[in-house]
Tab-separated table of C-alpha atoms in Angstrom:
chain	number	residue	atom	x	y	z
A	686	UNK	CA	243.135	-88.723	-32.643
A	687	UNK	CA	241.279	-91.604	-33.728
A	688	UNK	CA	243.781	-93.341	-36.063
A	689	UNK	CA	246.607	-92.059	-33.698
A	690	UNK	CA	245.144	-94.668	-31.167
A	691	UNK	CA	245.141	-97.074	-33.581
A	692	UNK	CA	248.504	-96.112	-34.893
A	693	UNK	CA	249.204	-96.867	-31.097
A	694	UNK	CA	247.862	-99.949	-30.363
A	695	UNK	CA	249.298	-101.390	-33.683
A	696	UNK	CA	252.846	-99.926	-32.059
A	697	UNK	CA	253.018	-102.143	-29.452
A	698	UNK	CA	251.197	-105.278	-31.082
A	699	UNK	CA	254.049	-105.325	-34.032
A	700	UNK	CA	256.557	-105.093	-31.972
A	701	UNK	CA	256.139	-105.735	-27.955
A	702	UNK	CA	259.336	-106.204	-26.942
A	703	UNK	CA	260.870	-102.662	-28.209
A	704	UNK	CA	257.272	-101.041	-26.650
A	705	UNK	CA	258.795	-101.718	-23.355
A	706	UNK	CA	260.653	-98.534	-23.742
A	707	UNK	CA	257.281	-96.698	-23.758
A	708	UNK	CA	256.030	-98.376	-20.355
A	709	UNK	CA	259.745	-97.869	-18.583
A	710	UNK	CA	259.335	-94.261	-19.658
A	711	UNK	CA	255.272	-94.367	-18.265
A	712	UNK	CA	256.511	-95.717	-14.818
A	713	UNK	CA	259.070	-93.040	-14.589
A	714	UNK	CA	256.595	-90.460	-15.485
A	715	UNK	CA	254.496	-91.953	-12.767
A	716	UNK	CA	257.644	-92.230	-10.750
A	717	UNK	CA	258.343	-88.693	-10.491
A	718	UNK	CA	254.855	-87.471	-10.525
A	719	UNK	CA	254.099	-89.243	-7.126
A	720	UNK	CA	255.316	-92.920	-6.670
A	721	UNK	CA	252.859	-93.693	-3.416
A	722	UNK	CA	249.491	-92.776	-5.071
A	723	UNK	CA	250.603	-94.580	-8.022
A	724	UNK	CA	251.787	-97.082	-6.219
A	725	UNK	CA	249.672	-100.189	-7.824
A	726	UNK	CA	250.045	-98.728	-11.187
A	727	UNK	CA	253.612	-99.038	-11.250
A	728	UNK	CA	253.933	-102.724	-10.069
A	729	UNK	CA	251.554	-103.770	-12.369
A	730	UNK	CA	253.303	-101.544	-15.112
A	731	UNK	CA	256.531	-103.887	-14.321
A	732	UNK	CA	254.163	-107.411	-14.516
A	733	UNK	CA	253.346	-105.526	-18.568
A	734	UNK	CA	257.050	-105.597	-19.525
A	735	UNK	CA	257.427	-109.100	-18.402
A	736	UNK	CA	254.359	-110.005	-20.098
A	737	UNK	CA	255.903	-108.102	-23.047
A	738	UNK	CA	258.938	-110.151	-23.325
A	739	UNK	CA	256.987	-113.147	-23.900
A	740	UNK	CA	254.978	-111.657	-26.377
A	741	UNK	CA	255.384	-112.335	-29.929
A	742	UNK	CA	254.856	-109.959	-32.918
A	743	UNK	CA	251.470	-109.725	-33.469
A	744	UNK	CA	249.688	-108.779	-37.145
A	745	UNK	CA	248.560	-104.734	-37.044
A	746	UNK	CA	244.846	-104.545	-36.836
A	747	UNK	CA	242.756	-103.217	-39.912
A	748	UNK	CA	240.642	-100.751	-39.766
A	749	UNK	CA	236.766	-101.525	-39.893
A	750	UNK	CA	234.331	-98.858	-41.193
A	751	UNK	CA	231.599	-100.994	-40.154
A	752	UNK	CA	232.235	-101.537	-36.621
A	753	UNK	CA	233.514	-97.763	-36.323
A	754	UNK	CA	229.271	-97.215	-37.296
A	755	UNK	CA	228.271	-99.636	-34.941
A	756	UNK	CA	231.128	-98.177	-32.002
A	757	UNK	CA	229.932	-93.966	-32.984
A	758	UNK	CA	226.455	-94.940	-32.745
A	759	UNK	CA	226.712	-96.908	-28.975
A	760	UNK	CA	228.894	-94.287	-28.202
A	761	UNK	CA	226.562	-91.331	-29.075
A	762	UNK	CA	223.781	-93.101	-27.236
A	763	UNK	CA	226.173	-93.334	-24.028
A	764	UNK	CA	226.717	-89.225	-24.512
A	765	UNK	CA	222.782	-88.927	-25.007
A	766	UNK	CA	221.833	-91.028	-21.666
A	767	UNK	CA	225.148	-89.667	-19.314
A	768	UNK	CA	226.961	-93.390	-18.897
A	769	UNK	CA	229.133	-95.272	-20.998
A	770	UNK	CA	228.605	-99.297	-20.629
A	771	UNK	CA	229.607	-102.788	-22.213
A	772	UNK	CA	226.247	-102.887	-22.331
A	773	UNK	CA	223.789	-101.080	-25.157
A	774	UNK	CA	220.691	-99.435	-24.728
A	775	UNK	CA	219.240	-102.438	-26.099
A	776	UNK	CA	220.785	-104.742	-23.962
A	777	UNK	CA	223.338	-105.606	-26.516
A	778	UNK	CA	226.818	-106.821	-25.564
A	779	UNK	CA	229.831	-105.628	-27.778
A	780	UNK	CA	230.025	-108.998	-29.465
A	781	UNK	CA	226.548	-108.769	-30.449
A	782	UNK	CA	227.057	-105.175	-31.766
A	783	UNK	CA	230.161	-106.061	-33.876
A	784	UNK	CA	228.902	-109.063	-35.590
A	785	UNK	CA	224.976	-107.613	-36.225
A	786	UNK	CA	227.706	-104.314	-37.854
A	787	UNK	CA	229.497	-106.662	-40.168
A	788	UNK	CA	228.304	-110.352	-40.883
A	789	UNK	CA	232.144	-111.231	-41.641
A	790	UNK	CA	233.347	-110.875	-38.265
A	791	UNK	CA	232.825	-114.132	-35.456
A	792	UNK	CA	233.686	-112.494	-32.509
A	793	UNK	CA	234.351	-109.262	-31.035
A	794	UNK	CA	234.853	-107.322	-27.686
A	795	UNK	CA	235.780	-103.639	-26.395
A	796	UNK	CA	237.620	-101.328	-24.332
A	797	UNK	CA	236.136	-98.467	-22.569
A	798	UNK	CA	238.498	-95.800	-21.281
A	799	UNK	CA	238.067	-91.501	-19.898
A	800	UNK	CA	239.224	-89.059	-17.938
A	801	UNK	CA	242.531	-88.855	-19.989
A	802	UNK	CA	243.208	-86.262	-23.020
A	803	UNK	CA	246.420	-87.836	-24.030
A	804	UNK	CA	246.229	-91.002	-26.319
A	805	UNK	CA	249.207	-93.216	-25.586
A	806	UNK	CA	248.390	-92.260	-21.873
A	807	UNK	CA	244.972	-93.741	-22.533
A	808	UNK	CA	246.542	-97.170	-24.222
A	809	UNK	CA	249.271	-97.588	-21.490
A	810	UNK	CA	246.541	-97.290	-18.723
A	811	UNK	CA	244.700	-99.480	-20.906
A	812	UNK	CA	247.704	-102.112	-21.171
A	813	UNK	CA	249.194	-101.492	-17.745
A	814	UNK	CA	245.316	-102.242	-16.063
A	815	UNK	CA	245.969	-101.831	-13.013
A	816	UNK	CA	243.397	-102.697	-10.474
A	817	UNK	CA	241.185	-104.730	-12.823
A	818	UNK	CA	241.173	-108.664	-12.330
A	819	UNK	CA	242.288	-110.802	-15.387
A	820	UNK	CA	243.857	-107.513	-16.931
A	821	UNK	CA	240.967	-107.936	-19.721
A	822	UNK	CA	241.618	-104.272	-21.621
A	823	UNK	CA	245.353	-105.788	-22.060
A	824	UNK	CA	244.198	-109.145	-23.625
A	825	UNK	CA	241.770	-106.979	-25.306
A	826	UNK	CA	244.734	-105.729	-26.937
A	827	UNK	CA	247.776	-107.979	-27.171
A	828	UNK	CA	244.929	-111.042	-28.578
A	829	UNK	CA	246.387	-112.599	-31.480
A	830	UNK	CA	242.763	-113.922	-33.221
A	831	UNK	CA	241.626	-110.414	-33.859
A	832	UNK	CA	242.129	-109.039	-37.148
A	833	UNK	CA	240.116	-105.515	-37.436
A	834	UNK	CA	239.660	-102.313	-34.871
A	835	UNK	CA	237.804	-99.327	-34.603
A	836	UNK	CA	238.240	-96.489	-32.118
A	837	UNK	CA	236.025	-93.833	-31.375
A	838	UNK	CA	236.307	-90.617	-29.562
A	839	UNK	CA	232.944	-90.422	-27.169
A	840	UNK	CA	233.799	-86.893	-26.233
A	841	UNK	CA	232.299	-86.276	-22.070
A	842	UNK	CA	230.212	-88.195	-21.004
A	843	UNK	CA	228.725	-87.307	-17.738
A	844	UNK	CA	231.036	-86.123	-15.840
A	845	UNK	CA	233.876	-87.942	-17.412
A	846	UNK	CA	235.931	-85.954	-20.262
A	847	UNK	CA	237.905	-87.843	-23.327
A	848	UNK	CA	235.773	-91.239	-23.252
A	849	UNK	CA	236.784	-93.671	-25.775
A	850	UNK	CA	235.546	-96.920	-27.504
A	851	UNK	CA	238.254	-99.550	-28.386
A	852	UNK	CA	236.451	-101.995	-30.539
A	853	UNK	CA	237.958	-105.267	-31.973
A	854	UNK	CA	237.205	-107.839	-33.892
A	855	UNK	CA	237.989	-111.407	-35.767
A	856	UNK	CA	236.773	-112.424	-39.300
A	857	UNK	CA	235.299	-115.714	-39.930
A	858	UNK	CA	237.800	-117.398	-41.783
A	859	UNK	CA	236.920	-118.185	-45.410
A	860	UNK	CA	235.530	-121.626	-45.809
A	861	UNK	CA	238.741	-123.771	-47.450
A	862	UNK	CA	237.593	-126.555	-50.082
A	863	UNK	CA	236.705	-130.040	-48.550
A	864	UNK	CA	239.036	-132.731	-48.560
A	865	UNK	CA	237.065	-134.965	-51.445
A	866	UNK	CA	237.638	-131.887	-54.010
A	867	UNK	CA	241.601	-132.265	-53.710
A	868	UNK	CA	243.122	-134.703	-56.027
């Protein structure tokens, strides 16, 4: 389930124009189920395929083992203590947890989603984002600089079933050779 999330949010980062077809299908489903309490999520599901026409292709995200350690490990802590948060135990904020898990990466931030067993559910709530200001999980995941994931399935937490970590991240890019060593 892990790498089918990641298998999904590579889906409509490739290619964000033809994922369209997935959120026109969503608001139908939504539609159909009951258009008045889902009222907000559909409008804003129609602002995501206009911001999905102006979206180029962007590069599919690799796979980090080292931030997956650093995501299973905040996340098991989260199941331990009852609450999932941005925020660690420690007092750690995902950025700090992503470049103390691998000294390549510069920068780094993460999704938190639950209460939803199916996976591209979870991403389209995730890109749709209804009801949160700036629509951050949906920059989280249509940002061109970052270059690595990791997902990880909390499990319940609380009293919230299927929580998730979405974890990305950006490598420092490699140090080119200074201008005096170039002929």
């Amino acid at each position: 389930r892990e790498k089918a999330m990641i298998k999904e949010i590579n889906l409509v980062r490739s290619n964000p124009s033809a994922y369209i077809y997935v959120v026109e299908s969503y608001i139908q489903l939504l539609q159909t189920t009951d258009s008045d309490k889902f009222k907000l999520e559909i409008q804003t599901a129609y602002e995501l395929i206009e911001e999905l026409k102006r979206t180029p292709k962007l590069p599919a995200l690799m796979p980090s083992l080292p931030i997956y350690t650093s995501a299973k490990a905040h996340g098991k802590q989260a199941a331990i203590v009852g609450t999932l948060s941005h925020v660690g135990l420690d007092g750690s904020l995902p950025w700090d947890r992503i470049m103390a898990a691998d000294a390549s990466m510069k920068d780094g931030n993460e999704n938190i989603i639950g209460g939803l067993e199916d996976v591209r559910r979870m991403v389209l709530t995730l890109l749709v984002d209804a009801g949160i200001e700036g629509r951050g999980h949906r920059k989280n995941i249509l940002k061109a600089s970052w270059t690595h994931i990791a997902v990880y399935e909390v499990g319940s937490v609380g009293d919230i079933p299927y929580m998730w970590l979405q974890v990305f991240g950006s490598v420092r890019a490699l140090e080119s050779s200074t201008a005096s060593d170039n002929p």
